[in-house]
Amino acid sequence: KNQVEQSPQSLIILEGKNCTLQCNYTVSPFSNLRWYKQDTGRGPVSLTIMTFSENTKSNGRYTATLDADTKQSSLHITASQLSDSASYICVVSDRGSTLGRLYFGRGTQLTVWP
Amino acid sequence: EADIYQTPRYLVIGTGKKITLECSQTMGHDKMYWYQQDPGMELHLIHYSYGVNSTEKGDLSSESTVSRIRTEHFPLTLESARPSHTSQYLCASSESRGARNTIYFGEGSWLTVV
């Protein structure tokens, strides 16, 4: 069964600190992995997209890594800001269908305190 | 900035009422999607479309229906709302080609059935 597991479920850090969120998946055949940021009550916004051949992708203070061999990804947030408080969702796409089916994790709820 | 819009953002209706959630995008995307998301849970695909006059049911069984008469418009209808339909509904769109195509989400429609 294709699955996406994220950890931790929730995380509290102080403003200015760094943090790393984890994503493990079993989706096969793998196409790409995306990280989304979802503010409370809003729709998800894309942060990064990585295909099989990419190991790392940065978007400002966000850096995502991918190890397709171990089927693990991480999202590292540097120098956190209050506005980083949100749910971070890992999404994995397969290439076994025309749709490119998306498998969503439940997200890591990040809270940044001043 | 994503050009995908959902209305209404928030709605409270009585059991048995008919409701249509509107979704429009101005990016010319062929693929459009409807997801259902309960608080703290992952997104579940309920409907998708490859283009005009193309609609398919997703992974999650849903009593809703959709239509795709125009490329930019993908409304979702509940003929008879029930309290179990209380949830957040997210509309999304993407280009047809490429494994790295970004999926853009609307802001969501929060539906409460009383």
PDB file of C-alpha atoms in Angstrom:
ATOM      1  CA  LYS A   1       0.000   0.000   0.000  1.00  0.00           C
ATOM      2  CA  ASN A   2       1.356   3.384  -0.981  1.00  0.00           C
ATOM      3  CA  GLN A   3       1.860   5.554   2.065  1.00  0.00           C
ATOM      4  CA  VAL A   4       3.490   8.767   3.199  1.00  0.00           C
ATOM      5  CA  GLU A   5       4.476   9.111   6.848  1.00  0.00           C
ATOM      6  CA  GLN A   6       5.628  12.378   8.393  1.00  0.00           C
ATOM      7  CA  SER A   7       7.376  13.081  11.669  1.00  0.00           C
ATOM      8  CA  PRO A   8       7.137  14.661  14.071  1.00  0.00           C
ATOM      9  CA  GLN A   9       3.385  15.186  14.140  1.00  0.00           C
ATOM     10  CA  SER A  10       3.939  18.570  15.796  1.00  0.00           C
ATOM     11  CA  LEU A  11       6.915  20.705  16.704  1.00  0.00           C
ATOM     12  CA  ILE A  12       7.451  23.883  18.715  1.00  0.00           C
ATOM     13  CA  ILE A  13      10.612  25.938  18.249  1.00  0.00           C
ATOM     14  CA  LEU A  14      11.800  29.399  19.181  1.00  0.00           C
ATOM     15  CA  GLU A  15      12.114  32.135  16.611  1.00  0.00           C
ATOM     16  CA  GLY A  16      15.522  32.138  14.944  1.00  0.00           C
ATOM     17  CA  LYS A  17      16.152  28.428  15.494  1.00  0.00           C
ATOM     18  CA  ASN A  18      16.503  25.793  12.783  1.00  0.00           C
ATOM     19  CA  CYS A  19      14.413  22.659  12.444  1.00  0.00           C
ATOM     20  CA  THR A  20      14.116  19.578  10.252  1.00  0.00           C
ATOM     21  CA  LEU A  21      10.946  17.761   9.293  1.00  0.00           C
ATOM     22  CA  GLN A  22      10.950  14.170   8.064  1.00  0.00           C
ATOM     23  CA  CYS A  23       9.002  12.298   5.410  1.00  0.00           C
ATOM     24  CA  ASN A  24       9.179   8.568   4.680  1.00  0.00           C
ATOM     25  CA  TYR A  25       7.255   7.031   1.814  1.00  0.00           C
ATOM     26  CA  THR A  26       6.520   3.692   0.225  1.00  0.00           C
ATOM     27  CA  VAL A  27       5.028   5.033  -3.019  1.00  0.00           C
ATOM     28  CA  SER A  28       6.145   3.089  -6.060  1.00  0.00           C
ATOM     29  CA  PRO A  29       6.909   3.653  -8.872  1.00  0.00           C
ATOM     30  CA  PHE A  30       8.150   7.020  -7.685  1.00  0.00           C
ATOM     31  CA  SER A  31       7.755  10.142  -9.810  1.00  0.00           C
ATOM     32  CA  ASN A  32       8.347  13.162  -7.604  1.00  0.00           C
ATOM     33  CA  LEU A  33       8.138  14.488  -4.076  1.00  0.00           C
ATOM     34  CA  ARG A  34       6.725  17.852  -3.101  1.00  0.00           C
ATOM     35  CA  TRP A  35       6.688  19.850   0.102  1.00  0.00           C
ATOM     36  CA  TYR A  36       3.780  22.181   0.723  1.00  0.00           C
ATOM     37  CA  LYS A  37       3.153  24.796   3.413  1.00  0.00           C
ATOM     38  CA  GLN A  38      -0.426  25.162   4.613  1.00  0.00           C
ATOM     39  CA  ASP A  39      -1.367  28.049   6.836  1.00  0.00           C
ATOM     40  CA  THR A  40      -4.344  27.483   9.126  1.00  0.00           C
ATOM     41  CA  GLY A  41      -7.581  27.794   7.168  1.00  0.00           C
ATOM     42  CA  ARG A  42      -5.797  28.290   3.832  1.00  0.00           C
ATOM     43  CA  GLY A  43      -4.896  26.152   0.855  1.00  0.00           C
ATOM     44  CA  PRO A  44      -1.450  24.486   0.545  1.00  0.00           C
ATOM     45  CA  VAL A  45       1.303  26.447  -1.190  1.00  0.00           C
ATOM     46  CA  SER A  46       4.129  24.695  -3.013  1.00  0.00           C
ATOM     47  CA  LEU A  47       7.634  24.997  -1.534  1.00  0.00           C
ATOM     48  CA  THR A  48       9.727  22.493  -3.510  1.00  0.00           C
ATOM     49  CA  ILE A  49       9.402  19.729  -6.101  1.00  0.00           C
ATOM     50  CA  MET A  50      12.059  17.049  -6.545  1.00  0.00           C
ATOM     51  CA  THR A  51      12.271  14.234  -9.064  1.00  0.00           C
ATOM     52  CA  PHE A  52      14.196  10.982  -8.747  1.00  0.00           C
ATOM     53  CA  SER A  53      17.518  12.459  -9.840  1.00  0.00           C
ATOM     54  CA  GLU A  54      17.488  15.426  -7.486  1.00  0.00           C
ATOM     55  CA  ASN A  55      19.040  15.220  -4.020  1.00  0.00           C
ATOM     56  CA  THR A  56      18.386  18.720  -2.752  1.00  0.00           C
ATOM     57  CA  LYS A  57      16.278  21.734  -3.613  1.00  0.00           C
ATOM     58  CA  SER A  58      16.216  25.115  -1.903  1.00  0.00           C
ATOM     59  CA  ASN A  59      13.592  27.841  -1.743  1.00  0.00           C
ATOM     60  CA  GLY A  60      14.844  30.701   0.401  1.00  0.00           C
ATOM     61  CA  ARG A  61      15.173  29.470   3.977  1.00  0.00           C
ATOM     62  CA  TYR A  62      13.627  26.118   3.044  1.00  0.00           C
ATOM     63  CA  THR A  63      15.877  23.265   1.881  1.00  0.00           C
ATOM     64  CA  ALA A  64      14.477  19.894   0.944  1.00  0.00           C
ATOM     65  CA  THR A  65      16.537  16.727   0.531  1.00  0.00           C
ATOM     66  CA  LEU A  66      15.603  13.463  -1.111  1.00  0.00           C
ATOM     67  CA  ASP A  67      17.118   9.988  -0.809  1.00  0.00           C
ATOM     68  CA  ALA A  68      15.237   7.914  -3.347  1.00  0.00           C
ATOM     69  CA  ASP A  69      17.099   4.759  -2.328  1.00  0.00           C
ATOM     70  CA  THR A  70      15.874   4.852   1.270  1.00  0.00           C
ATOM     71  CA  LYS A  71      12.642   6.636   0.284  1.00  0.00           C
ATOM     72  CA  GLN A  72      13.196   9.462   2.722  1.00  0.00           C
ATOM     73  CA  SER A  73      12.965  13.210   2.449  1.00  0.00           C
ATOM     74  CA  SER A  74      13.551  16.049   4.856  1.00  0.00           C
ATOM     75  CA  LEU A  75      12.640  19.721   4.933  1.00  0.00           C
ATOM     76  CA  HIS A  76      15.079  21.956   6.753  1.00  0.00           C
ATOM     77  CA  ILE A  77      13.990  25.416   7.836  1.00  0.00           C
ATOM     78  CA  THR A  78      16.742  27.869   8.675  1.00  0.00           C
ATOM     79  CA  ALA A  79      16.445  30.849  11.025  1.00  0.00           C
ATOM     80  CA  SER A  80      12.750  30.295  11.659  1.00  0.00           C
ATOM     81  CA  GLN A  81      10.293  33.190  11.676  1.00  0.00           C
ATOM     82  CA  LEU A  82       6.886  33.551  13.286  1.00  0.00           C
ATOM     83  CA  SER A  83       5.339  33.343   9.819  1.00  0.00           C
ATOM     84  CA  ASP A  84       6.752  29.834   9.430  1.00  0.00           C
ATOM     85  CA  SER A  85       4.059  28.590  11.824  1.00  0.00           C
ATOM     86  CA  ALA A  86       1.996  26.288   9.623  1.00  0.00           C
ATOM     87  CA  SER A  87       1.441  22.676   8.634  1.00  0.00           C
ATOM     88  CA  TYR A  88       4.092  21.266   6.298  1.00  0.00           C
ATOM     89  CA  ILE A  89       2.819  18.538   4.032  1.00  0.00           C
ATOM     90  CA  CYS A  90       4.869  15.969   2.140  1.00  0.00           C
ATOM     91  CA  VAL A  91       3.257  14.807  -1.117  1.00  0.00           C
ATOM     92  CA  VAL A  92       4.567  11.942  -3.240  1.00  0.00           C
ATOM     93  CA  SER A  93       3.472  11.282  -6.804  1.00  0.00           C
ATOM     94  CA  ASP A  94       3.603   7.963  -8.604  1.00  0.00           C
ATOM     95  CA  ARG A  95       4.106   7.440 -12.318  1.00  0.00           C
ATOM     96  CA  GLY A  96       2.018   4.316 -12.542  1.00  0.00           C
ATOM     97  CA  SER A  97      -1.016   6.088 -13.883  1.00  0.00           C
ATOM     98  CA  THR A  98      -1.857   8.867 -16.285  1.00  0.00           C
ATOM     99  CA  LEU A  99      -3.067  10.999 -13.408  1.00  0.00           C
ATOM    100  CA  GLY A 100       0.238  10.812 -11.529  1.00  0.00           C
ATOM    101  CA  ARG A 101      -1.605   9.964  -8.340  1.00  0.00           C
ATOM    102  CA  LEU A 102      -0.683  12.073  -5.323  1.00  0.00           C
ATOM    103  CA  TYR A 103      -0.214  10.585  -1.879  1.00  0.00           C
ATOM    104  CA  PHE A 104      -0.432  13.055   0.984  1.00  0.00           C
ATOM    105  CA  GLY A 105       1.116  12.887   4.422  1.00  0.00           C
ATOM    106  CA  ARG A 106      -0.823  14.209   7.404  1.00  0.00           C
ATOM    107  CA  GLY A 107       1.610  17.040   7.827  1.00  0.00           C
ATOM    108  CA  THR A 108       3.853  18.324  10.600  1.00  0.00           C
ATOM    109  CA  GLN A 109       2.325  21.195  12.551  1.00  0.00           C
ATOM    110  CA  LEU A 110       5.114  23.685  13.236  1.00  0.00           C
ATOM    111  CA  THR A 111       4.690  26.446  15.799  1.00  0.00           C
ATOM    112  CA  VAL A 112       7.317  29.159  16.092  1.00  0.00           C
ATOM    113  CA  TRP A 113       7.323  31.075  19.377  1.00  0.00           C
ATOM    114  CA  PRO A 114       8.847  34.530  19.855  1.00  0.00           C
TER     115      PRO A 114
ATOM    116  CA  GLU B   1       0.716  33.669  -6.930  1.00  0.00           C
ATOM    117  CA  ALA B   2      -1.913  31.083  -7.823  1.00  0.00           C
ATOM    118  CA  ASP B   3      -4.874  32.263  -9.875  1.00  0.00           C
ATOM    119  CA  ILE B   4      -7.375  29.769  -8.554  1.00  0.00           C
ATOM    120  CA  TYR B   5     -10.432  30.913  -6.673  1.00  0.00           C
ATOM    121  CA  GLN B   6     -13.014  29.188  -4.533  1.00  0.00           C
ATOM    122  CA  THR B   7     -16.365  30.443  -3.309  1.00  0.00           C
ATOM    123  CA  PRO B   8     -17.809  30.470  -0.772  1.00  0.00           C
ATOM    124  CA  ARG B   9     -14.943  30.405   1.736  1.00  0.00           C
ATOM    125  CA  TYR B  10     -17.257  29.564   4.630  1.00  0.00           C
ATOM    126  CA  LEU B  11     -20.781  28.166   4.558  1.00  0.00           C
ATOM    127  CA  VAL B  12     -23.219  26.819   7.129  1.00  0.00           C
ATOM    128  CA  ILE B  13     -26.263  25.046   5.719  1.00  0.00           C
ATOM    129  CA  GLY B  14     -29.022  22.795   6.954  1.00  0.00           C
ATOM    130  CA  THR B  15     -29.318  19.068   6.379  1.00  0.00           C
ATOM    131  CA  GLY B  16     -30.930  18.176   3.078  1.00  0.00           C
ATOM    132  CA  LYS B  17     -30.003  21.401   1.312  1.00  0.00           C
ATOM    133  CA  LYS B  18     -28.340  21.471  -2.097  1.00  0.00           C
ATOM    134  CA  ILE B  19     -25.022  23.277  -2.297  1.00  0.00           C
ATOM    135  CA  THR B  20     -22.556  24.055  -5.086  1.00  0.00           C
ATOM    136  CA  LEU B  21     -18.964  24.961  -4.321  1.00  0.00           C
ATOM    137  CA  GLU B  22     -17.435  27.063  -7.074  1.00  0.00           C
ATOM    138  CA  CYS B  23     -13.860  26.791  -8.350  1.00  0.00           C
ATOM    139  CA  SER B  24     -12.295  28.827 -11.142  1.00  0.00           C
ATOM    140  CA  GLN B  25      -8.739  29.129 -12.430  1.00  0.00           C
ATOM    141  CA  THR B  26      -7.328  31.566 -14.967  1.00  0.00           C
ATOM    142  CA  MET B  27      -4.091  29.709 -15.726  1.00  0.00           C
ATOM    143  CA  GLY B  28      -5.497  27.628 -18.581  1.00  0.00           C
ATOM    144  CA  HIS B  29      -4.766  24.376 -16.772  1.00  0.00           C
ATOM    145  CA  ASP B  30      -6.300  21.200 -18.144  1.00  0.00           C
ATOM    146  CA  LYS B  31      -6.164  19.203 -14.914  1.00  0.00           C
ATOM    147  CA  MET B  32      -8.394  20.149 -12.009  1.00  0.00           C
ATOM    148  CA  TYR B  33      -9.043  18.395  -8.711  1.00  0.00           C
ATOM    149  CA  TRP B  34     -11.281  18.444  -5.667  1.00  0.00           C
ATOM    150  CA  TYR B  35      -9.879  17.310  -2.330  1.00  0.00           C
ATOM    151  CA  GLN B  36     -11.531  16.873   1.042  1.00  0.00           C
ATOM    152  CA  GLN B  37      -9.537  17.593   4.181  1.00  0.00           C
ATOM    153  CA  ASP B  38     -10.585  17.182   7.804  1.00  0.00           C
ATOM    154  CA  PRO B  39      -8.573  19.064  10.481  1.00  0.00           C
ATOM    155  CA  GLY B  40      -5.198  17.467  11.133  1.00  0.00           C
ATOM    156  CA  MET B  41      -5.735  14.849   8.455  1.00  0.00           C
ATOM    157  CA  GLU B  42      -4.379  14.270   4.983  1.00  0.00           C
ATOM    158  CA  LEU B  43      -6.067  15.440   1.796  1.00  0.00           C
ATOM    159  CA  HIS B  44      -8.258  12.914   0.018  1.00  0.00           C
ATOM    160  CA  LEU B  45      -9.022  13.125  -3.702  1.00  0.00           C
ATOM    161  CA  ILE B  46     -12.760  13.054  -4.380  1.00  0.00           C
ATOM    162  CA  HIS B  47     -12.957  14.165  -8.049  1.00  0.00           C
ATOM    163  CA  TYR B  48     -10.631  15.089 -10.889  1.00  0.00           C
ATOM    164  CA  SER B  49     -10.791  16.209 -14.486  1.00  0.00           C
ATOM    165  CA  TYR B  50      -8.344  16.024 -17.402  1.00  0.00           C
ATOM    166  CA  GLY B  51     -10.181  18.652 -19.407  1.00  0.00           C
ATOM    167  CA  VAL B  52     -13.543  19.788 -20.714  1.00  0.00           C
ATOM    168  CA  ASN B  53     -16.240  17.087 -20.462  1.00  0.00           C
ATOM    169  CA  SER B  54     -13.836  14.790 -18.578  1.00  0.00           C
ATOM    170  CA  THR B  55     -14.573  13.955 -14.932  1.00  0.00           C
ATOM    171  CA  GLU B  56     -13.592  11.002 -12.751  1.00  0.00           C
ATOM    172  CA  LYS B  57     -14.190   9.929  -9.170  1.00  0.00           C
ATOM    173  CA  GLY B  58     -11.196   9.932  -6.867  1.00  0.00           C
ATOM    174  CA  ASP B  59     -10.057   7.683  -4.055  1.00  0.00           C
ATOM    175  CA  LEU B  60     -12.525   8.815  -1.427  1.00  0.00           C
ATOM    176  CA  SER B  61     -16.139   7.846  -1.918  1.00  0.00           C
ATOM    177  CA  SER B  62     -18.189  10.982  -2.146  1.00  0.00           C
ATOM    178  CA  GLU B  63     -21.852  11.740  -2.688  1.00  0.00           C
ATOM    179  CA  SER B  64     -20.922  14.895  -4.539  1.00  0.00           C
ATOM    180  CA  THR B  65     -20.882  15.427  -8.308  1.00  0.00           C
ATOM    181  CA  VAL B  66     -18.765  17.657 -10.531  1.00  0.00           C
ATOM    182  CA  SER B  67     -18.933  19.093 -14.026  1.00  0.00           C
ATOM    183  CA  ARG B  68     -16.358  20.533 -16.447  1.00  0.00           C
ATOM    184  CA  ILE B  69     -18.145  22.470 -19.158  1.00  0.00           C
ATOM    185  CA  ARG B  70     -15.416  25.121 -19.415  1.00  0.00           C
ATOM    186  CA  THR B  71     -11.678  24.754 -18.906  1.00  0.00           C
ATOM    187  CA  GLU B  72     -11.557  27.357 -16.180  1.00  0.00           C
ATOM    188  CA  HIS B  73     -14.560  26.199 -14.146  1.00  0.00           C
ATOM    189  CA  PHE B  74     -14.947  23.037 -12.023  1.00  0.00           C
ATOM    190  CA  PRO B  75     -17.911  23.267  -9.634  1.00  0.00           C
ATOM    191  CA  LEU B  76     -18.726  20.614  -7.022  1.00  0.00           C
ATOM    192  CA  THR B  77     -22.346  19.936  -6.038  1.00  0.00           C
ATOM    193  CA  LEU B  78     -23.894  18.203  -3.060  1.00  0.00           C
ATOM    194  CA  GLU B  79     -27.523  17.398  -3.867  1.00  0.00           C
ATOM    195  CA  SER B  80     -28.539  16.744  -0.260  1.00  0.00           C
ATOM    196  CA  ALA B  81     -26.084  17.837   2.421  1.00  0.00           C
ATOM    197  CA  ARG B  82     -25.602  15.783   5.592  1.00  0.00           C
ATOM    198  CA  PRO B  83     -23.617  16.502   8.776  1.00  0.00           C
ATOM    199  CA  SER B  84     -21.033  13.927   7.602  1.00  0.00           C
ATOM    200  CA  HIS B  85     -20.225  16.300   4.719  1.00  0.00           C
ATOM    201  CA  THR B  86     -18.862  18.862   7.173  1.00  0.00           C
ATOM    202  CA  SER B  87     -15.260  19.391   6.071  1.00  0.00           C
ATOM    203  CA  GLN B  88     -12.866  21.600   4.163  1.00  0.00           C
ATOM    204  CA  TYR B  89     -12.990  21.242   0.377  1.00  0.00           C
ATOM    205  CA  LEU B  90      -9.911  22.241  -1.621  1.00  0.00           C
ATOM    206  CA  CYS B  91      -9.870  22.797  -5.350  1.00  0.00           C
ATOM    207  CA  ALA B  92      -6.585  22.513  -7.272  1.00  0.00           C
ATOM    208  CA  SER B  93      -5.287  22.703 -10.823  1.00  0.00           C
ATOM    209  CA  SER B  94      -2.134  21.833 -12.741  1.00  0.00           C
ATOM    210  CA  GLU B  95      -0.711  21.664 -16.245  1.00  0.00           C
ATOM    211  CA  SER B  96      -1.040  18.373 -18.088  1.00  0.00           C
ATOM    212  CA  ARG B  97       2.547  17.734 -19.027  1.00  0.00           C
ATOM    213  CA  GLY B  98       5.690  17.152 -16.994  1.00  0.00           C
ATOM    214  CA  ALA B  99       6.512  15.413 -13.737  1.00  0.00           C
ATOM    215  CA  ARG B 100       7.500  18.723 -12.161  1.00  0.00           C
ATOM    216  CA  ASN B 101       4.254  20.542 -12.839  1.00  0.00           C
ATOM    217  CA  THR B 102       3.202  22.585  -9.839  1.00  0.00           C
ATOM    218  CA  ILE B 103      -0.224  21.907  -8.398  1.00  0.00           C
ATOM    219  CA  TYR B 104      -1.923  25.089  -7.316  1.00  0.00           C
ATOM    220  CA  PHE B 105      -4.550  25.040  -4.590  1.00  0.00           C
ATOM    221  CA  GLY B 106      -7.384  27.413  -3.882  1.00  0.00           C
ATOM    222  CA  GLU B 107      -7.946  28.836  -0.429  1.00  0.00           C
ATOM    223  CA  GLY B 108     -10.547  26.204   0.403  1.00  0.00           C
ATOM    224  CA  SER B 109     -14.243  26.144   1.209  1.00  0.00           C
ATOM    225  CA  TRP B 110     -15.215  25.335   4.799  1.00  0.00           C
ATOM    226  CA  LEU B 111     -18.600  23.614   4.821  1.00  0.00           C
ATOM    227  CA  THR B 112     -20.603  23.009   7.993  1.00  0.00           C
ATOM    228  CA  VAL B 113     -23.857  21.059   7.758  1.00  0.00           C
ATOM    229  CA  VAL B 114     -26.136  21.385  10.761  1.00  0.00           C
TER     230      VAL B 114
END
